XYZ file of C-alpha atoms in Angstrom:
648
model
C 4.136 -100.231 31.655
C 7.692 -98.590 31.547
C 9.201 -95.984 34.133
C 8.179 -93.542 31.689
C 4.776 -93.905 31.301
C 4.544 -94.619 34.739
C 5.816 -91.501 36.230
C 3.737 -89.702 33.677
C 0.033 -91.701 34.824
C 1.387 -90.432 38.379
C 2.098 -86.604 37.792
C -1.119 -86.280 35.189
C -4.554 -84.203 36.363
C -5.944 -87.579 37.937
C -3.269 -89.542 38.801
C -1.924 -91.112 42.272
C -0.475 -87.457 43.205
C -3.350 -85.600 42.703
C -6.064 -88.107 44.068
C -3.569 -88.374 47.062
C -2.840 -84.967 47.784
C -5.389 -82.024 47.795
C -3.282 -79.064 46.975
C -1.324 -81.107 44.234
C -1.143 -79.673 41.464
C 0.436 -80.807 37.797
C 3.176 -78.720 36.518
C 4.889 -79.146 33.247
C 8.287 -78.209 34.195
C 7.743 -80.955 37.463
C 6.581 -83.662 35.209
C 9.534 -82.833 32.050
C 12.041 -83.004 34.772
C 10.618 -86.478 36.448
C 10.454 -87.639 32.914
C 14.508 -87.157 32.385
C 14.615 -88.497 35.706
C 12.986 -91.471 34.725
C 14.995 -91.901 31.650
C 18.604 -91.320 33.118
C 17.422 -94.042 35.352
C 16.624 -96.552 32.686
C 19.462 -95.958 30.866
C 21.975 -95.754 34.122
C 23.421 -92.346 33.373
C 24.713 -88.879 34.939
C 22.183 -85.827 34.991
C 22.521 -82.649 36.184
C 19.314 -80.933 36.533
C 18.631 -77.300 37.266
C 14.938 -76.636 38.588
C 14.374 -72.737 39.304
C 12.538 -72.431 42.971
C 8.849 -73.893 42.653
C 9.458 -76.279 40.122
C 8.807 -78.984 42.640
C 12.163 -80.905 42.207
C 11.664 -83.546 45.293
C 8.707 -84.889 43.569
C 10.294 -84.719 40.306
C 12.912 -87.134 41.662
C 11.131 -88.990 44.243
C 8.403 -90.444 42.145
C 10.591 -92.442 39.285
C 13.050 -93.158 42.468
C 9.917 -94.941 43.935
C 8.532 -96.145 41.029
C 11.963 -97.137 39.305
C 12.386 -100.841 41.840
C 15.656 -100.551 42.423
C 17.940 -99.306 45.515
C 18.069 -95.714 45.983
C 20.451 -93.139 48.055
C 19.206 -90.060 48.439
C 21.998 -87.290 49.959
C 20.677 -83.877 50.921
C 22.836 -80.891 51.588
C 21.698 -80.438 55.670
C 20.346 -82.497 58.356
C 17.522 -80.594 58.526
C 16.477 -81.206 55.063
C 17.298 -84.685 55.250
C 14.644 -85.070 57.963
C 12.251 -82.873 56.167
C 12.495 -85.273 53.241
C 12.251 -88.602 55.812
C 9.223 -87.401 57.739
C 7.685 -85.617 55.460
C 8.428 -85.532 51.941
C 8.987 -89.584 51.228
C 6.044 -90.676 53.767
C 3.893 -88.691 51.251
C 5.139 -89.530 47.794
C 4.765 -93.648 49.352
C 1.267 -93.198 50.039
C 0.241 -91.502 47.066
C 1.699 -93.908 44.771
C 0.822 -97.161 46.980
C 4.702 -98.813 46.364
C 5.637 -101.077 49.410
C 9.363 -99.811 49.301
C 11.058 -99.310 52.654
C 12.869 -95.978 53.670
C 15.477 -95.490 55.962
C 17.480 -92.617 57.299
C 21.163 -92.928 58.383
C 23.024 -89.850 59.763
C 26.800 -89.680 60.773
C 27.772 -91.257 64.064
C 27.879 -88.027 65.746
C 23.934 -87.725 65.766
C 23.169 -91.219 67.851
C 23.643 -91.280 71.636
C 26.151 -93.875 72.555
C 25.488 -95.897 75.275
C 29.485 -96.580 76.135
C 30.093 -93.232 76.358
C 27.080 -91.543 78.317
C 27.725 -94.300 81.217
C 31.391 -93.554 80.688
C 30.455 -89.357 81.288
C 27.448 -90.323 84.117
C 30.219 -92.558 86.371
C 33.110 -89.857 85.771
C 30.793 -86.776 86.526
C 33.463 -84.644 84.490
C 30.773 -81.781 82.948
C 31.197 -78.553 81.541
C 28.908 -77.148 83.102
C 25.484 -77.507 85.628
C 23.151 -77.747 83.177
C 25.518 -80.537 81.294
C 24.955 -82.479 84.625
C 21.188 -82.467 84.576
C 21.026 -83.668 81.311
C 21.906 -86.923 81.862
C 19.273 -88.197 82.989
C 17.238 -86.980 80.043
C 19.852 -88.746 78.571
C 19.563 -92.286 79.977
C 15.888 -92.229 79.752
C 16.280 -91.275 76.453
C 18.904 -93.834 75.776
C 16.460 -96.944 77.210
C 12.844 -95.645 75.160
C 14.026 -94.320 72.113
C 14.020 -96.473 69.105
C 16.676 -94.966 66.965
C 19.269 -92.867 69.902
C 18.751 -90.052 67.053
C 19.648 -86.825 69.147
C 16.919 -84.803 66.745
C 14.297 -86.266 68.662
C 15.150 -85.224 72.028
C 14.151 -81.479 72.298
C 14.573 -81.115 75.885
C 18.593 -81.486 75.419
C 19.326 -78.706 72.817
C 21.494 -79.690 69.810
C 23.958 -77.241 70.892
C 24.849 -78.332 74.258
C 28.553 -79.300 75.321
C 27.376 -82.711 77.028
C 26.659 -83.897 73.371
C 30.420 -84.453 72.779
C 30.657 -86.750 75.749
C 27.833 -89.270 74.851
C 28.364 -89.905 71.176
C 30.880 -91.044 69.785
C 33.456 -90.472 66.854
C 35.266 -92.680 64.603
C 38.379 -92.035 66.781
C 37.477 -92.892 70.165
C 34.372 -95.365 69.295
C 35.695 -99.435 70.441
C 33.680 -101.411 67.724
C 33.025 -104.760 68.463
C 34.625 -105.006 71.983
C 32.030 -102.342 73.147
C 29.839 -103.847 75.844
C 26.665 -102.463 74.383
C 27.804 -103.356 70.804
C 24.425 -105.327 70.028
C 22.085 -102.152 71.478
C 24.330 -99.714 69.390
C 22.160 -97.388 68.186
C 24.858 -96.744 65.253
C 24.735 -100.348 64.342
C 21.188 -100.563 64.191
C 20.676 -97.020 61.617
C 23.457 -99.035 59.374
C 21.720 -102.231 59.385
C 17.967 -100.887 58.647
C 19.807 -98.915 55.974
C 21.354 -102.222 54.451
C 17.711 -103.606 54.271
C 16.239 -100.559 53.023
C 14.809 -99.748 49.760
C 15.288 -96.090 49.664
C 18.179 -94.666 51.894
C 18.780 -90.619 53.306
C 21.678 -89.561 53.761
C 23.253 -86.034 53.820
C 26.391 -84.879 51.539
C 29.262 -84.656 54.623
C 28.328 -88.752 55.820
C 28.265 -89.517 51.694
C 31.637 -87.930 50.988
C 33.198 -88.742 54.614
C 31.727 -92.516 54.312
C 33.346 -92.868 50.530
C 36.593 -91.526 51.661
C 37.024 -93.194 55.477
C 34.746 -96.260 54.751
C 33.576 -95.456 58.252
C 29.685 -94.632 58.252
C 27.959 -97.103 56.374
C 27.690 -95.559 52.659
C 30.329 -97.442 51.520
C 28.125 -100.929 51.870
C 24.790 -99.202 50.575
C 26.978 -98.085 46.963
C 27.828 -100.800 46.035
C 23.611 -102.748 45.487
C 22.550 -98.756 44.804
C 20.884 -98.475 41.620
C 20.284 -94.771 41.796
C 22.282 -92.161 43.740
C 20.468 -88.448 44.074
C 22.160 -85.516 45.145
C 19.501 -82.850 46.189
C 21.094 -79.314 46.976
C 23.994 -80.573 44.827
C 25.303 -77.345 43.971
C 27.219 -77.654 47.894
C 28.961 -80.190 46.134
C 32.719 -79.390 45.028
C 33.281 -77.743 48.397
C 31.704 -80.805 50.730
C 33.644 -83.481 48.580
C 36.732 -81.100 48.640
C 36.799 -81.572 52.373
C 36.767 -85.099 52.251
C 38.988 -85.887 49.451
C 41.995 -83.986 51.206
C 43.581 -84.486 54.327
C 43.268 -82.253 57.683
C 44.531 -82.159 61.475
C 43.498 -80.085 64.092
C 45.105 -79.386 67.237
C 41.570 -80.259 68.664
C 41.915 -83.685 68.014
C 45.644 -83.614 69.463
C 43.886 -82.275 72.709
C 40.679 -84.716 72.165
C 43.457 -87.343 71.918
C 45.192 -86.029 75.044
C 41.654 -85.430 76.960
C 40.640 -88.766 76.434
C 44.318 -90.593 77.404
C 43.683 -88.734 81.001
C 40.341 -90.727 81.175
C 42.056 -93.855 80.119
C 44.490 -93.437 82.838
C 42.119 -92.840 85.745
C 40.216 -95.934 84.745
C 42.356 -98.055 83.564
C 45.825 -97.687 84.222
C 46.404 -96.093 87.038
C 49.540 -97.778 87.311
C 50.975 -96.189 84.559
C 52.364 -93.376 85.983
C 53.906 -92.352 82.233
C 50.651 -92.083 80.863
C 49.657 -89.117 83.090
C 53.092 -87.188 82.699
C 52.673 -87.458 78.819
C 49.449 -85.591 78.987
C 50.177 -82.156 79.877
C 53.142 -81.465 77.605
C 50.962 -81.987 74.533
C 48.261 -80.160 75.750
C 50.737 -77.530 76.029
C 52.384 -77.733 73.175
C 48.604 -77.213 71.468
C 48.037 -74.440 73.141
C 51.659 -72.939 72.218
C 51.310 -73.760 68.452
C 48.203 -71.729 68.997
C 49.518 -68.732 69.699
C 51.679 -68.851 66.631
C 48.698 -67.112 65.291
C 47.221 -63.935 66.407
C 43.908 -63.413 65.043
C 40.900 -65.958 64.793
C 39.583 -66.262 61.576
C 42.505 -66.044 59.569
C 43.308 -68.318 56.748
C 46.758 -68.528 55.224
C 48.737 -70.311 53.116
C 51.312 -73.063 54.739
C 54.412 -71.565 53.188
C 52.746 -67.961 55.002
C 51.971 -69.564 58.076
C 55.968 -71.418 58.021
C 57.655 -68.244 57.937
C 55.838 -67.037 61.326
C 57.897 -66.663 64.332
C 58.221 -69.810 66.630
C 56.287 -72.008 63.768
C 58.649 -74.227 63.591
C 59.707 -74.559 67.032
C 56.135 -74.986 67.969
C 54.895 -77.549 65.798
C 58.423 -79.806 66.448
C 57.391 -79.742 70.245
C 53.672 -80.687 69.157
C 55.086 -83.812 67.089
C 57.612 -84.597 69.823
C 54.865 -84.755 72.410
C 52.518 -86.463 70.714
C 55.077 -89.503 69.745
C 55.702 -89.480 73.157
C 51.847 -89.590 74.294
C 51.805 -92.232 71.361
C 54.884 -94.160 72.511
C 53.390 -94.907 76.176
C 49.974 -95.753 74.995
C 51.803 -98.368 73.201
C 52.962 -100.030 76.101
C 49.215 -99.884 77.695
C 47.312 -101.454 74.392
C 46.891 -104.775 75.031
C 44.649 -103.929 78.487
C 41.742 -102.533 77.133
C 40.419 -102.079 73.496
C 39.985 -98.041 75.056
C 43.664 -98.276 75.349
C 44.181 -99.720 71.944
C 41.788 -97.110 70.427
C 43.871 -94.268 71.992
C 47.337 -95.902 70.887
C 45.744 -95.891 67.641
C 44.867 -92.414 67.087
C 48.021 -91.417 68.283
C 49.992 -92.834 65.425
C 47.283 -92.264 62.782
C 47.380 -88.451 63.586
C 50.984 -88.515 64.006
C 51.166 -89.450 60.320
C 48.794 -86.606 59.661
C 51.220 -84.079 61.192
C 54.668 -85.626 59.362
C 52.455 -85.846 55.972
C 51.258 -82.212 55.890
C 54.423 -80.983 57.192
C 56.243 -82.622 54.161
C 53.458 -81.626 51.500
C 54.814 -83.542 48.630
C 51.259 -84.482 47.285
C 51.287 -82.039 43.512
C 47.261 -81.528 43.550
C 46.614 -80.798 47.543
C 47.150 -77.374 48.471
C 48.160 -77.017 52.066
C 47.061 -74.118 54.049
C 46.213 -73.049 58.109
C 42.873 -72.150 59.310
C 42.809 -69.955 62.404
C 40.150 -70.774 65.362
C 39.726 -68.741 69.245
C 40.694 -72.013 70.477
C 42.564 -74.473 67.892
C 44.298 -74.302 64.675
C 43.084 -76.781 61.866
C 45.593 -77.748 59.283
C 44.157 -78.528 56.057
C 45.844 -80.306 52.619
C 42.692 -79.240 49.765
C 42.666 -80.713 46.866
C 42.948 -77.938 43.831
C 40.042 -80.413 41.977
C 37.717 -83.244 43.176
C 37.109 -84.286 39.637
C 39.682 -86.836 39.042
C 38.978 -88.493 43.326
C 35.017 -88.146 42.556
C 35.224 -89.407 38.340
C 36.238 -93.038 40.423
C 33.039 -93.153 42.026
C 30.967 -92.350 39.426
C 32.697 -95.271 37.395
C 32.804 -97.910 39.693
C 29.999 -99.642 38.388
C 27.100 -98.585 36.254
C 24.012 -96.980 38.212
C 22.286 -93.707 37.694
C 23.531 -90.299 39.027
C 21.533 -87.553 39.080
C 22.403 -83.947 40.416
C 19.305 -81.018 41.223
C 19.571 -78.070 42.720
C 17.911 -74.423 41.617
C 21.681 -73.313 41.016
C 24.067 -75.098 39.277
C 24.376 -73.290 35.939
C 25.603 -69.952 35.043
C 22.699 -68.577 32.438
C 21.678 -72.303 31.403
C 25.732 -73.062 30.591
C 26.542 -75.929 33.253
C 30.572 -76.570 32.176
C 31.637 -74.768 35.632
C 29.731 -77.599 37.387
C 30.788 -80.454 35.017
C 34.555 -79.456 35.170
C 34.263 -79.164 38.967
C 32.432 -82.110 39.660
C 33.882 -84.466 36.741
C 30.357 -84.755 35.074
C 31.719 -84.218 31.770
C 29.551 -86.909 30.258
C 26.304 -85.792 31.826
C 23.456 -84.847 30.561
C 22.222 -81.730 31.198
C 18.786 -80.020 31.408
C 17.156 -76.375 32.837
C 14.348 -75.901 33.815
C 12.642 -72.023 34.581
C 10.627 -71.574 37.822
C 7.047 -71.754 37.078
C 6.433 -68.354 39.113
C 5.994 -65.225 37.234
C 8.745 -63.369 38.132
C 8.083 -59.812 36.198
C 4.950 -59.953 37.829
C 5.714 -60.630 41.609
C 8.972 -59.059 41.941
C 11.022 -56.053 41.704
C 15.135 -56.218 41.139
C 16.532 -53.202 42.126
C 20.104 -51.633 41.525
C 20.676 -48.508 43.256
C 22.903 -45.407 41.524
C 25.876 -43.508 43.142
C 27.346 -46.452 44.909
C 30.931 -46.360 45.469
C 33.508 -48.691 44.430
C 32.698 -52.316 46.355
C 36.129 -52.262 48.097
C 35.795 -48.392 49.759
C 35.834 -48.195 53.129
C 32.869 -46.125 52.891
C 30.831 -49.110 51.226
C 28.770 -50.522 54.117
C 28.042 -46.857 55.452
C 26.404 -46.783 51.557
C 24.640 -49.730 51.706
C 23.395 -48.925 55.259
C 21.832 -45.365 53.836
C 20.660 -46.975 50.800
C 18.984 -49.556 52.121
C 17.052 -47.454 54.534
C 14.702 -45.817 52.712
C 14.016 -49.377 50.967
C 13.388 -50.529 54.186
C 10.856 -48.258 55.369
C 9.131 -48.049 52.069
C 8.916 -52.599 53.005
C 7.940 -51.626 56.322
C 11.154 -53.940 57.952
C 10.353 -57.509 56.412
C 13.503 -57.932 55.069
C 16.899 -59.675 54.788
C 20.091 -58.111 54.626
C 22.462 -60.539 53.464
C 26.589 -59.616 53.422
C 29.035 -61.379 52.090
C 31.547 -60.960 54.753
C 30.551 -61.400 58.370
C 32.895 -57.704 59.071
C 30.286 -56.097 56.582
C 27.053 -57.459 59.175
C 28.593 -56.282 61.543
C 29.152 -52.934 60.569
C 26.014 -52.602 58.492
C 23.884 -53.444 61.547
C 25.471 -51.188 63.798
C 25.082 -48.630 61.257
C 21.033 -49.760 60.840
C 20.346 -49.711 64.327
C 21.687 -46.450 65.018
C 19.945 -45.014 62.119
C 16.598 -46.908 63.594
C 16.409 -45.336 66.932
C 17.102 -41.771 65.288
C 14.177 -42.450 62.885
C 11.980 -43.877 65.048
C 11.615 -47.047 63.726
C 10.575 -49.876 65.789
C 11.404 -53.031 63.660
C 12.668 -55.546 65.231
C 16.734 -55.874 64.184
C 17.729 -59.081 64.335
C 21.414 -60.484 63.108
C 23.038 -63.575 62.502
C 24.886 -64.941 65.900
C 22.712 -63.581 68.232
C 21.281 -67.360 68.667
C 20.633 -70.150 66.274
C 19.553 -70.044 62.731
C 15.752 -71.842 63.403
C 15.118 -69.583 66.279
C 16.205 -66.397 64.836
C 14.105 -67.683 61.654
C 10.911 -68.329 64.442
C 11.599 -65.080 65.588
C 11.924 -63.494 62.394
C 8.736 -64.813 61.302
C 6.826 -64.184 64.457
C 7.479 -60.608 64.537
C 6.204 -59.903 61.104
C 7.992 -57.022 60.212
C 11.535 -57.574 61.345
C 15.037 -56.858 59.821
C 17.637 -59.725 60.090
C 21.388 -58.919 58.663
C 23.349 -61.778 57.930
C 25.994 -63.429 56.264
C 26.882 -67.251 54.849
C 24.108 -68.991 56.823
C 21.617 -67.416 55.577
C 22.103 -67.564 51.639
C 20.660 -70.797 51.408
C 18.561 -73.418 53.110
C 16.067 -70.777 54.351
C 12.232 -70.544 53.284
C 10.511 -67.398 54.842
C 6.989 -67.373 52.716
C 4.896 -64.937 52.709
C 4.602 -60.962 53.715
C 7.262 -61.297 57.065
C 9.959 -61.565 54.261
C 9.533 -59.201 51.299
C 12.806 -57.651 50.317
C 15.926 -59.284 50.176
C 19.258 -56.794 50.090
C 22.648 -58.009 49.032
C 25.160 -55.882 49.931
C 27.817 -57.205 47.449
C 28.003 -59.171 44.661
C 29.637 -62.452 46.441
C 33.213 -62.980 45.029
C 35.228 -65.962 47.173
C 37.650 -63.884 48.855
C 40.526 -63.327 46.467
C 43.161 -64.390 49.566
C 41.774 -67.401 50.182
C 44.693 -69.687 49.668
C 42.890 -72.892 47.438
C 41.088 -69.980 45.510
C 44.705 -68.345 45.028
C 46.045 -72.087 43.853
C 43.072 -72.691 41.559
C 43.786 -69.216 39.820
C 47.122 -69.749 39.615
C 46.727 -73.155 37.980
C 43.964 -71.685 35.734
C 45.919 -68.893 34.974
C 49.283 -71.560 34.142
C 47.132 -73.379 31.863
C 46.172 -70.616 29.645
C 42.390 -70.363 31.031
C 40.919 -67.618 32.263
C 40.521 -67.947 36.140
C 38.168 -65.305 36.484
C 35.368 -65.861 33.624
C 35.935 -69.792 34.281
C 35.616 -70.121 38.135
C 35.290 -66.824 40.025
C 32.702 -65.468 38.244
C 30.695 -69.069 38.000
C 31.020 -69.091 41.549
C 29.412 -66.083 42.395
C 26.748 -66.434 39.975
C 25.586 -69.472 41.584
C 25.965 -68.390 45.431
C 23.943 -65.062 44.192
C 21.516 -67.161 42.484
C 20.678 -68.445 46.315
C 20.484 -65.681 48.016
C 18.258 -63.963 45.373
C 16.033 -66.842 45.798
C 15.064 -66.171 49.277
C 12.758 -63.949 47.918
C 10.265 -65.258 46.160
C 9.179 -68.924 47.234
C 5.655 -69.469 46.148
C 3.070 -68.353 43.665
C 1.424 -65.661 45.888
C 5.183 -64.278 47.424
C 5.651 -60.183 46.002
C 8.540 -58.305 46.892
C 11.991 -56.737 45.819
C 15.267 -57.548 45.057
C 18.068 -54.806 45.883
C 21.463 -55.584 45.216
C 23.806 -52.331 46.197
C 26.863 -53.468 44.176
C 27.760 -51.311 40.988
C 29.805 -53.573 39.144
C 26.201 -55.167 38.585
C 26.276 -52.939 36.064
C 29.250 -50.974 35.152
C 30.824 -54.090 34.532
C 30.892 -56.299 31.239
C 30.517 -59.444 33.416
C 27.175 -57.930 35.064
C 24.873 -58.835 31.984
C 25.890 -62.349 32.477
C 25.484 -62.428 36.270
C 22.203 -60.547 36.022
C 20.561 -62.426 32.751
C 21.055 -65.559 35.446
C 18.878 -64.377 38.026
C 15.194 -65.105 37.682
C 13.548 -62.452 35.117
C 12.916 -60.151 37.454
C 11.343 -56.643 36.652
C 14.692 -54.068 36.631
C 14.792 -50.701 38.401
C 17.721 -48.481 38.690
C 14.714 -45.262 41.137
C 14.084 -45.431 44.426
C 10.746 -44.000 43.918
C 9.638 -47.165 41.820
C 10.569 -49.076 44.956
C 8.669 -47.243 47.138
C 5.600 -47.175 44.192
C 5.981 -51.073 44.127
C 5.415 -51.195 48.118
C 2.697 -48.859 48.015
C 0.916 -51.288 46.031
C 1.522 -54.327 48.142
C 1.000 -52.551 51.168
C -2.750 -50.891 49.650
C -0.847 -47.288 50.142
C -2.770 -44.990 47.249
């Protein structure tokens, strides 16, 4: 029986899935996509597959992966869904179709508890804080039960907690081989089971970081891999852009500096030198600093070079750091901690020289602005040349899914981007009747996106919206100024009205407990920015309007945006209909899909921005979104509610 007809016995009314699974049921979109699946497998070739919310794309690629006998990597766009799809999604899909493959999940090396370094932080009693201190011995307990040192499964230490950084390990300060607990690494063990594995999870930063560093383990899974799947691969271009340039932060200059202290207490305490060379970098970090005035900024290195005491600054933070570097030198051959430390020094002293020179035609070098650091960053202006090599290495299949990766069913943004220009491409709509369940909304008299009085609009025009939803809504902004000021503006408008639902906004505490909250409450409001466009399923009544309070242009003074539209521009394309306008499409085509996220989900869609449609471009953005039922009245919003609600 081929892949083909296999995958179609296994999706059909009686077949493995739905004897397996009660609430399976067979949807042609599901079983056309597994069916392409299937076939790009087969024939070893690139797809890029866009599934509209519902379609049920994990099973569409799970079951020919599974079925197809051949090595798999599967790279998500979170953590989170990567252990969804571990614990959940592949334990299922196994079962149901009765193959004896083996899964495994590996994570970057930041996720396992490292034995070195939590006795190394228990015998130096250096914590942050109290609570830092009582964790440890969670910690060792944890360290001497648990079978995989995966920090997800220890609840009792949350994920956010400062005494993480001192008990895993990075790929700067980690020994290798001459580590004492080398053969109970818990690293070492997630790489080997991954080896042996059939079917391998991995997440988009470890993929990208792993092909560029060779560090994590990816790089010896590639090269037996028959099948690589990118799920949420529309995070793509901007993951592998991170990875395929070249960035320095003065955190790792005071990491560096941090862990040369340690070094000296334990080791050489002798060395005399070693301690004197520690303070001047960590002052010269802090001085380069306060170059910058205001966290958050990003600038452009030929911007940021004609600042006041820039150069002066970063001289004294190379100078230091050679001489850090220099004495380390002269301690290496005592301990492989030593070595390690010498090590960094010179590797990130070539990181400073090289992105001080910026010679390198397709990186575009630019500052990025922290409370605490400043990270210096060399982009690349396209990833499709660095990624192109890794697609040809050798022949496998490559397949790319996400609900968002074409701009109305026209996928060359995401080709040209990602190099895929020999794909093949297919769409797929959302099985969900869209006219029927939902409402897209575009209010009248809105002024000009850029006014200052814009988020004092949005704020009065979303709350009438909001009381006709009775709260159970998102507010998502595309800049986190706007949530602020829309909030502020919401609440106060709240207690004047009278109305007690809950206000909740982004930063107040972590995404998944603002999200428990959210849901718990039933008829809250949550106002938020980035983190909340994607990766977020709300189902049901607690979430039944979703507001966007602008349509989401990358900020036009973002300096690799600025490059890329200059180079566009230089080349005779059209920047703005070939990349800005793709771009928001797509990052609008996730926060719209919030909304509605299963057959019996009802609710509306308002997005306040004009140039929706006063502009040309608007048809195309809006004929991308799901076919939604259009309204320009308020009072067919409210109507629409009444109905949901059982108002007469």
């Amino acid at each position: 029986m081929s892949l083909a007809q296999q995958v179609s016995s296994a999706f059909s009314e009686n077949g493995s899935l739905a004897q397996a699974m009660p609430d399976f049921r067979s949807r042609p979109q599901q079983q056309e996509m597994a069916l392409a699946i299937a076939e790009a497998i087969e024939q070893q070739q690139q797809l890029v597959a866009e599934a509209g919310t519902g379609t049920g794309k994990t099973y569409a690629y799970l079951v020919p992966a599974l079925l197809s006998g051949g090595k798999v990597i599967i790279s998500t766009g979170t953590k989170t869904l990567q252990d969804q799809l571990f614990q959940r999604d592949l334990p299922a899909v196994r079962e149901a179709l009765k193959v004896p493959v083996s899964v495994a999940m590996l994570k970057g090396r930041a996720n396992y508890l490292c034995h070195y370094h939590l006795q190394r932080a228990s015998q130096e009693g250096r914590f942050q804080s109290r609570e830092d201190a009582q964790y440890i011995p969670i910690l060792q307990s944890f360290a001497e039960h648990s079978q995989t040192g995966d920090k997800a499964e220890l609840v009792e230490v949350p994920e956010q907690a400062t005494v993480w950084q001192q008990v895993t390990s990075t790929r700067d300060n980690c020994v290798g081989q001459d580590c004492q607990f080398y053969k109970q690494c818990f690293v070492m063990e997630a790489r080997k089971q991954a080896l042996a594995a059939d079917v391998v999870v991995v997440n988009h930063h470890l993929f990208f970081a792993d092909v560029m560093l060779r560090d994590e383990g990816v790089a010896e899974l590639l090269p037996s891999a028959n099948t690589v799947v990118f799920d949420e691969a529309h995070q793509l271009p901007e993951v592998a852009g991170l990875f395929f340039g070249e960035d320095i932060s003065t955190s790792q200059l005071m990491d560096l500096a941090r862990d040369s202290q340690m070094a000296y207490l334990s080791l050489a305490k002798d060395c005399v030198a070693l301690s004197e060379a520690v303070p001047p970098l960590e002052k010269a970090c802090r001085d380069f600093r306060l170059v910058f005035q205001f966290e958050g900024s990003r600038m452009p290195a030929q911007k940021a070079q004609t600042m006041k005491n820039f150069d002066e600054a970063f001289q004294r933070m190379l100078e230091t750091l050679a001489a850090l570097t220099a004495v380390l030198e002269t301690q290496a051959g005592r301990d492989p901690q030593l070595e390690k430390c010498w090590q960094r020094g010179e590797a990130l002293l070539a990181l400073l020289q090289a992105w001080l020179k910026g010679n390198h035609a397709n990186l575009v070098r630019w500052v990025e602005v922290f409370s605490q650091s400043v990270q210096l960053h060399a982009t690349p202006l396209s990833v499709a040349d660095g990624f192109g090599k890794q697609l040809n290495a050798q022949p496998r299949a490559w397949i790319f899914t996400s609900a968002t990766l074409a701009v109305k069913s026209d996928f060359s943004h995401y080709q040209s981007q990602m190099g895929l220009l020999a794909a093949q491409t297919r769409h797929w709509q959302s099985p969900f009747d869209y006219g029927q369940q939902a409402l897209l909304y575009v209010p009248t008299g809105m002024p000009e996106p850029n006014s200052s009085a814009y988020a004092a609009a949005v704020a009065a025009v979303s709350l009438p919206v909001l009381q006709a939803s009775r709260g159970r809504a998102f507010v998502l902004c595309t800049s986190l100024k706007a949530m602020r000021e829309v909030h502020a503006l919401l609440k106060n408008a709240f207690e004047e009205l009278g109305l007690n639902y809950p206000l909740l906004m982004q930063g107040e505490s972590n995404r998944t407990e603002l999200l428990d909250r959210f849901r718990s409450h039933g008829n809250a409001v949550l106002v938020g920015s980035q983190s909340f466009w994607e990766g977020v399923d709300v189902r049901g009544e607690a979430l039944s309007c979703v507001i966007i309070d602008k349509l989401p242009f990358a900020p036009p003074d973002d300096p690799v945006l600025a490059a890329r539209i200059d180079k566009m521009n230089a080349e005779g394309k059209n920047a703005f209909m070939e990349y800005q306008l793709p771009y928001a499409v797509i990052t609008l085509k996730q926060g719209a899909g919030r909304l509605i996220r299963d057959e019996q989900d009802v609710g509306v869609l308002m997005i306040c921005d004009p140039r929706l449609v006063d502009k040309p471009y608007g048809r195309r953005i809006w004929q991308s979104l799901p076919p939604f039922k259009r309204t320009r009245v308020q009072q067919e919003v409210e109507d629409f509610f009444a109905v949901i609600n059982g108002v007469s």
